Short mmCIF file of C-alpha atoms and ligand atoms in Angstrom, two decimals:
data_model
loop_
_atom_site.label_atom_id
_atom_site.label_comp_id
_atom_site.label_asym_id
_atom_site.label_seq_id
_atom_site.Cartn_x
_atom_site.Cartn_y
_atom_site.Cartn_z
CA UNK A 1373 59.16 106.07 89.44
CA UNK A 1374 61.15 103.36 87.64
CA UNK A 1375 64.05 105.08 85.86
CA UNK A 1376 66.03 103.51 83.05
CA UNK A 1377 69.72 103.28 83.90
CA UNK A 1378 72.42 103.73 81.30
CA UNK A 1379 75.81 102.21 82.19
CA UNK A 1380 79.03 103.26 80.43
CA UNK A 1381 82.25 101.24 80.97
CA UNK A 1382 81.99 97.48 81.28
CA UNK A 1383 85.51 96.76 82.55
CA UNK A 1384 86.52 94.68 85.58
CA UNK A 1385 84.28 96.79 87.85
CA UNK A 1386 81.52 97.96 85.51
CA UNK A 1387 80.68 94.48 84.23
CA UNK A 1388 79.85 93.22 87.75
CA UNK A 1389 78.10 96.44 88.82
CA UNK A 1390 75.85 96.60 85.75
CA UNK A 1391 74.96 92.94 86.15
CA UNK A 1392 73.83 93.61 89.72
CA UNK A 1393 71.59 96.47 88.54
CA UNK A 1394 70.02 94.11 86.05
CA UNK A 1395 69.57 91.43 88.73
CA UNK A 1396 67.81 94.00 90.94
CA UNK A 1397 65.27 94.50 88.15
CA UNK A 1398 66.23 97.95 86.82
CA UNK A 1399 65.82 98.55 83.07
CA UNK A 1400 69.39 98.81 81.78
CA UNK A 1401 71.08 100.21 78.67
CA UNK A 1402 74.83 99.67 78.27
CA UNK A 1403 77.63 101.14 76.18
CA UNK A 1404 81.29 100.10 76.06
CA UNK A 1405 84.03 101.38 73.76
CA UNK A 1406 85.05 97.81 72.93
CA UNK A 1407 81.65 96.64 71.74
CA UNK A 1408 82.19 92.92 72.37
CA UNK A 1409 82.10 93.51 76.16
CA UNK A 1410 78.39 94.44 75.83
CA UNK A 1411 77.41 90.96 74.58
CA UNK A 1412 77.17 89.14 77.95
CA UNK A 1413 75.04 91.98 79.37
CA UNK A 1414 72.75 92.03 76.34
CA UNK A 1415 72.38 88.26 76.67
CA UNK A 1416 71.37 88.83 80.31
CA UNK A 1417 68.64 91.32 79.30
CA UNK A 1418 70.25 94.76 78.82
CA UNK A 1419 69.92 96.86 75.66
CA UNK A 1420 73.02 98.07 73.79
CA UNK A 1421 73.46 101.76 72.90
CA UNK A 1422 75.29 103.09 69.85
CA UNK A 1423 77.16 105.86 71.72
CA UNK A 1424 77.19 107.61 75.12
CA UNK A 1425 74.87 110.30 73.68
CA UNK A 1426 72.45 107.64 72.40
CA UNK A 1427 72.53 105.92 75.80
CA UNK A 1428 71.90 109.22 77.61
CA UNK A 1429 68.93 110.09 75.38
CA UNK A 1430 67.24 106.87 76.51
CA UNK A 1431 68.17 106.97 80.25
CA UNK A 1432 67.11 108.92 83.34
CA UNK A 1433 70.27 107.99 85.23
CA UNK A 1434 73.63 107.60 83.52
CA UNK A 1435 76.45 105.81 85.34
CA UNK A 1436 80.08 105.98 84.19
CA UNK A 1437 82.86 103.65 85.34
CA UNK A 1438 85.85 104.21 83.04
CA UNK A 1439 89.57 104.60 83.71
CA UNK A 1440 90.82 108.12 84.25
CA UNK A 1441 89.82 111.81 84.36
CA UNK A 1442 90.33 112.28 80.60
CA UNK A 1443 88.26 109.17 79.87
CA UNK A 1444 85.30 110.37 81.96
CA UNK A 1445 85.55 113.76 80.24
CA UNK A 1446 85.56 112.02 76.85
CA UNK A 1447 82.43 109.95 77.48
CA UNK A 1448 80.55 112.75 79.28
CA UNK A 1449 81.63 115.95 77.50
CA UNK A 1450 83.28 114.73 74.28
CA UNK A 1451 81.93 114.18 70.79
CA UNK A 1452 78.87 111.89 71.07
CA UNK A 1453 79.21 112.29 74.84
CA UNK A 1454 76.47 112.04 77.46
CA UNK A 1455 75.97 115.82 77.55
CA UNK A 1456 74.75 115.75 73.94
CA UNK A 1457 71.97 113.25 74.66
CA UNK A 1458 70.91 113.69 78.28
CA UNK A 1459 67.60 115.38 79.00
CA UNK A 1460 67.26 118.18 81.60
CA UNK A 1461 66.67 116.55 84.98
CA UNK A 1462 68.82 113.54 84.12
CA UNK A 1463 71.41 112.40 86.67
CA UNK A 1464 75.01 111.49 85.79
CA UNK A 1465 76.77 109.35 88.42
CA UNK A 1466 80.50 108.96 87.91
CA UNK A 1467 81.81 105.91 89.77
CA UNK A 1468 85.36 106.03 88.33
CA UNK A 1469 88.25 107.37 90.44
CA UNK A 1470 89.24 110.75 89.00
CA UNK A 1471 90.38 114.24 89.96
CA UNK A 1472 88.14 115.97 92.55
CA UNK A 1473 88.73 119.29 90.82
CA UNK A 1474 87.78 118.02 87.35
CA UNK A 1475 84.69 116.48 88.96
CA UNK A 1476 83.56 119.85 90.30
CA UNK A 1477 84.11 121.47 86.90
CA UNK A 1478 82.17 118.73 85.12
CA UNK A 1479 79.28 119.03 87.58
CA UNK A 1480 79.14 122.78 86.90
CA UNK A 1481 79.15 122.24 83.13
CA UNK A 1482 76.35 119.67 83.33
CA UNK A 1483 74.35 121.90 85.66
CA UNK A 1484 74.24 124.59 82.95
CA UNK A 1485 72.19 122.13 80.91
CA UNK A 1486 69.98 121.20 83.86
CA UNK A 1487 71.74 117.85 84.29
CA UNK A 1488 72.59 116.70 87.84
CA UNK A 1489 75.82 114.95 88.82
CA UNK A 1490 77.11 112.85 91.69
CA UNK A 1491 80.65 111.57 92.15
CA UNK A 1492 80.40 108.09 93.65
CA UNK A 1493 83.74 106.29 93.52
CA UNK A 1494 83.95 102.77 94.85
CA UNK A 1495 86.10 100.43 96.89
CA UNK A 1496 85.94 96.68 97.39
CA UNK A 1497 87.75 95.28 94.36
CA UNK A 1498 86.50 93.09 91.57
CA UNK A 1499 85.01 90.78 94.24
CA UNK A 1500 82.95 93.64 95.70
CA UNK A 1501 81.72 94.63 92.23
CA UNK A 1502 80.67 91.07 91.41
CA UNK A 1503 79.02 90.42 94.79
CA UNK A 1504 77.29 93.81 95.17
CA UNK A 1505 79.21 94.61 98.35
CA UNK A 1506 81.11 97.74 97.30
CA UNK A 1507 81.76 100.72 99.54
CA UNK A 1508 80.48 103.81 97.74
CA UNK A 1509 81.57 107.32 98.77
CA UNK A 1510 79.22 109.93 97.39
CA UNK A 1511 79.62 113.64 96.69
CA UNK A 1512 76.81 115.93 95.53
CA UNK A 1513 73.34 117.17 96.49
CA UNK A 1514 71.36 115.23 99.10
CA UNK A 1515 68.21 115.01 96.94
CA UNK A 1516 70.16 113.35 94.12
CA UNK A 1517 71.85 110.97 96.57
CA UNK A 1518 68.38 109.95 97.74
CA UNK A 1519 67.27 109.46 94.14
CA UNK A 1520 70.28 107.24 93.45
CA UNK A 1521 70.07 105.24 96.68
CA UNK A 1522 68.19 102.21 95.24
CA UNK A 1523 70.82 101.91 92.48
CA UNK A 1524 73.69 102.25 94.95
CA UNK A 1525 72.07 99.59 97.15
CA UNK A 1526 72.01 97.18 94.21
CA UNK A 1527 75.79 97.60 93.78
CA UNK A 1528 77.11 98.22 97.27
CA UNK A 1529 76.75 97.67 100.98
CA UNK A 1530 78.32 100.73 102.61
CA UNK A 1531 76.98 103.91 101.03
CA UNK A 1532 78.10 107.19 102.58
CA UNK A 1533 77.17 110.71 101.50
CA UNK A 1534 80.37 112.53 102.39
CA UNK A 1535 79.76 116.08 101.10
CA UNK A 1536 79.30 118.23 98.00
CA UNK A 1537 80.65 117.74 94.47
CA UNK A 1538 84.18 116.28 94.52
CA UNK A 1539 84.00 115.14 98.16
CA UNK A 1540 83.40 111.53 97.11
CA UNK A 1541 86.59 111.62 95.05
CA UNK A 1542 88.53 113.19 97.91
CA UNK A 1543 87.42 110.41 100.29
CA UNK A 1544 88.30 107.81 97.65
CA UNK A 1545 91.86 109.20 97.63
CA UNK A 1546 91.92 108.80 101.43
CA UNK A 1547 90.86 105.20 100.79
CA UNK A 1548 93.75 104.71 98.36
CA UNK A 1549 96.35 105.93 100.85
CA UNK A 1550 95.08 103.23 103.22
CA UNK A 1551 95.01 100.59 100.45
CA UNK A 1552 98.62 101.10 99.37
CA UNK A 1553 99.83 101.42 102.96
CA UNK A 1554 98.26 98.02 103.59
CA UNK A 1555 99.76 96.60 100.40
CA UNK A 1556 103.25 97.79 101.32
CA UNK A 1557 102.98 96.39 104.85
CA UNK A 1558 101.70 93.08 103.47
CA UNK A 1559 104.58 92.89 100.99
CA UNK A 1560 107.19 93.65 103.63
CA UNK A 1561 105.62 91.15 106.06
CA UNK A 1562 105.45 88.29 103.55
CA UNK A 1563 109.02 88.86 102.42
CA UNK A 1564 110.10 88.86 106.08
CA UNK A 1565 108.19 85.60 106.63
CA UNK A 1566 109.87 84.03 103.60
CA UNK A 1567 113.33 85.09 104.82
CA UNK A 1568 112.46 83.74 108.28
CA UNK A 1569 111.69 80.33 106.84
CA UNK A 1570 108.16 80.04 108.28
CA UNK A 1571 105.25 78.40 106.44
CA UNK A 1572 103.53 81.21 104.51
CA UNK A 1573 100.02 79.76 104.51
CA UNK A 1574 100.14 79.09 108.25
CA UNK A 1575 101.51 82.59 108.79
CA UNK A 1576 98.55 84.11 106.92
CA UNK A 1577 96.18 81.91 108.89
CA UNK A 1578 97.76 83.00 112.16
CA UNK A 1579 97.76 86.75 111.58
CA UNK A 1580 94.66 87.38 109.44
CA UNK A 1581 92.13 87.15 112.27
CA UNK A 1582 93.96 89.42 114.73
CA UNK A 1583 94.80 93.10 114.84
CA UNK A 1584 96.93 92.74 111.70
CA UNK A 1585 94.11 91.47 109.49
CA UNK A 1586 92.88 93.52 106.52
CA UNK A 1587 90.90 93.22 103.28
CA UNK A 1588 94.20 93.37 101.41
CA UNK A 1589 95.80 90.57 103.41
CA UNK A 1590 92.70 88.35 103.29
CA UNK A 1591 92.13 88.68 99.52
CA UNK A 1592 95.58 89.29 98.09
CA UNK A 1593 97.87 87.47 100.55
CA UNK A 1594 96.89 84.02 99.24
CA UNK A 1595 97.22 85.28 95.65
CA UNK A 1596 100.81 86.38 96.36
CA UNK A 1597 101.74 83.03 97.89
CA UNK A 1598 100.31 81.31 94.80
CA UNK A 1599 102.20 83.84 92.62
CA UNK A 1600 98.92 84.64 90.85
CA UNK A 1601 99.29 88.14 89.44
CA UNK A 1602 95.90 88.38 87.69
CA UNK A 1603 94.48 91.84 88.37
CA UNK A 1604 91.51 92.72 90.52
CA UNK A 1605 92.95 96.22 90.14
CA UNK A 1606 95.89 96.89 87.82
CA UNK A 1607 99.17 98.57 88.77
CA UNK A 1608 98.56 101.15 86.02
CA UNK A 1609 95.19 102.20 87.50
CA UNK A 1610 96.55 102.16 91.06
CA UNK A 1611 99.38 104.41 89.91
CA UNK A 1612 96.82 106.80 88.40
CA UNK A 1613 95.15 107.05 91.83
CA UNK A 1614 98.46 107.66 93.61
CA UNK A 1615 99.27 110.43 91.15
CA UNK A 1616 95.94 112.04 92.14
CA UNK A 1617 96.78 111.65 95.86
CA UNK A 1618 100.24 113.18 95.41
CA UNK A 1619 98.82 116.08 93.38
CA UNK A 1620 96.20 116.89 96.03
CA UNK A 1621 98.73 116.45 98.88
CA UNK A 1622 101.09 118.88 97.13
CA UNK A 1623 98.29 121.37 96.57
CA UNK A 1624 97.23 121.19 100.23
CA UNK A 1625 100.80 121.13 101.61
CA UNK A 1626 100.47 117.87 103.55
CA UNK A 1627 103.03 115.03 103.58
CA UNK A 1628 102.27 111.75 101.80
CA UNK A 1629 105.24 109.62 102.74
CA UNK A 1630 103.87 106.12 102.19
CA UNK A 1631 102.05 107.11 99.01
CA UNK A 1632 105.22 108.58 97.50
CA UNK A 1633 107.21 105.47 98.37
CA UNK A 1634 104.65 103.11 96.84
CA UNK A 1635 104.30 105.38 93.79
CA UNK A 1636 108.03 105.02 93.14
CA UNK A 1637 108.04 101.26 93.71
CA UNK A 1638 105.15 100.84 91.27
CA UNK A 1639 107.04 103.01 88.79
CA UNK A 1640 109.89 100.47 88.73
CA UNK A 1641 107.37 97.71 87.97
CA UNK A 1642 105.76 99.76 85.19
CA UNK A 1643 109.22 100.28 83.70
CA UNK A 1644 109.65 96.51 83.76
CA UNK A 1645 106.45 96.12 81.73
CA UNK A 1646 104.29 94.87 84.62
CA UNK A 1647 101.67 97.67 84.63
CA UNK A 1648 98.80 95.36 83.71
CA UNK A 1649 99.44 92.97 86.63
CA UNK A 1650 97.41 93.17 89.84
CA UNK A 1651 98.38 95.83 92.40
CA UNK A 1652 99.47 93.09 94.83
CA UNK A 1653 102.46 92.52 92.50
CA UNK A 1654 103.93 95.42 94.52
CA UNK A 1655 105.83 92.70 96.37
CA UNK A 1656 107.92 92.12 93.22
CA UNK A 1657 109.52 95.54 93.72
CA UNK A 1658 110.72 94.46 97.19
CA UNK A 1659 111.76 91.04 95.88
CA UNK A 1660 113.97 92.78 93.34
CA UNK A 1661 115.67 94.72 96.12
CA UNK A 1662 116.46 91.55 98.08
CA UNK A 1663 116.88 88.78 95.51
CA UNK A 1664 114.30 86.72 97.46
CA UNK A 1665 111.06 85.37 95.99
CA UNK A 1666 108.00 84.80 98.14
CA UNK A 1667 106.24 81.45 97.79
CA UNK A 1668 108.65 80.27 95.11
P1 LIG B 2011 89.19 98.34 83.46
O1 LIG B 2011 88.85 96.92 83.68
O2 LIG B 2011 90.50 98.71 82.85
O3 LIG B 2011 88.00 99.00 82.60
C1 LIG B 2011 88.07 100.31 82.14
C2 LIG B 2011 86.80 100.62 81.38
O4 LIG B 2011 86.85 101.99 80.93
C3 LIG B 2011 86.63 99.76 80.11
O5 LIG B 2011 85.25 99.52 79.92
C4 LIG B 2011 87.18 100.69 79.01
O6 LIG B 2011 86.69 100.42 77.73
C5 LIG B 2011 86.65 102.02 79.51
N1 LIG B 2011 87.38 103.19 78.97
C6 LIG B 2011 88.63 103.60 79.30
N2 LIG B 2011 88.96 104.71 78.62
C7 LIG B 2011 87.88 105.01 77.85
C8 LIG B 2011 87.61 106.06 76.93
N3 LIG B 2011 88.51 107.03 76.67
N4 LIG B 2011 86.41 106.05 76.30
C9 LIG B 2011 85.51 105.08 76.57
N5 LIG B 2011 85.70 104.07 77.42
C10 LIG B 2011 86.87 104.05 78.07
O7 LIG B 2011 89.12 99.18 84.83
P2 LIG B 2011 88.32 98.88 86.18
O8 LIG B 2011 89.22 98.12 87.09
O9 LIG B 2011 86.96 98.39 85.86
O10 LIG B 2011 88.26 100.38 86.78
C11 LIG B 2011 87.30 101.33 86.36
C12 LIG B 2011 87.34 102.52 87.33
O11 LIG B 2011 87.02 102.05 88.65
C13 LIG B 2011 88.73 103.19 87.42
O12 LIG B 2011 88.59 104.58 87.61
C14 LIG B 2011 89.33 102.54 88.65
O13 LIG B 2011 90.32 103.35 89.25
C15 LIG B 2011 88.10 102.38 89.54
N6 LIG B 2011 88.20 101.32 90.55
C16 LIG B 2011 88.66 100.06 90.24
C17 LIG B 2011 88.74 99.09 91.24
C18 LIG B 2011 89.26 97.69 90.99
O14 LIG B 2011 89.52 96.96 91.97
N7 LIG B 2011 89.40 97.23 89.73
C19 LIG B 2011 88.32 99.39 92.53
C20 LIG B 2011 87.82 100.65 92.80
C21 LIG B 2011 87.78 101.60 91.80
P3 LIG B 2011 87.38 99.28 76.82
O15 LIG B 2011 86.73 98.00 77.23
O16 LIG B 2011 87.07 99.68 75.42
O17 LIG B 2011 88.86 99.31 77.12
#
């Protein structure tokens, strides 16, 4: 059965993901708070909705990719939200990164109206969203995961059903610990290379293919050397994820040493007004401690 997909949130990630759904041939309806961001998708063949409720009333599957927990709650449960338009049997797939606990509560609230939910947060950056190569970590019922699989396959490459409601978000937080650990190591390494007077491009070339290589180093290392701070993922959103990690770690009683350190370094950059720069601008926090500038 060909289901119509409704997509809410056409930001850095959602714009690429929705375009890939369209390219794969799925009928698509879009809604974005800032209406102008719908224009390129409409020009490519999507229909525009007037509100999340309107979108949900015309869709079998509703995907959300907005910023934070409160924003998902607003578009799903708020005034003119998805819950007011979706038909029983509809499936809501939240691909934002939000609180695992709030996810479980939202799934329960939707279930009372006969609406299914999956949490399916993503990793792979703006490049992964544009190229359809995202990693997608999915929480929820197996039958709904199977239903959503063709849509996931249009947007991603590594799709893993990791458990029940909220489990996708929990695994995404695991992902974020690894991401910021990599970012901190990359920052420290590049600053060390700069201080050591070695050629930065050659250094990247030398270490990227060995045991030290990573997605972060491959994609963001060259951006740092070029001092290009355009965001694939903003510091403000990264900080939101680290807050979620620290909250869960506190609740569970486990240490989160690297996460706490990076959280505090990002805080100094937010205070300096750099929250909308890319998360690789983490290196600026270390530069400020040393007086050195990488690639300058
Ligand atoms: P973004 O470019 O800042 O886009 C955010 C989107 O959410 C925009 O469409 C924005 O609408 C919408 N939005 C925010 N608050 C809203 C509200 N209260 N009501 C309605 N719409 C609202 O962010 P992004 O980078 O695409 O990230 C989206 C989600 O994916 C986040 O949860 C993020 O953590 C996650 N993520 C991002 C990346 C990445 O590399 N960028 C990677 C993995 C996961 P407007 O256009 O009106 O502002």
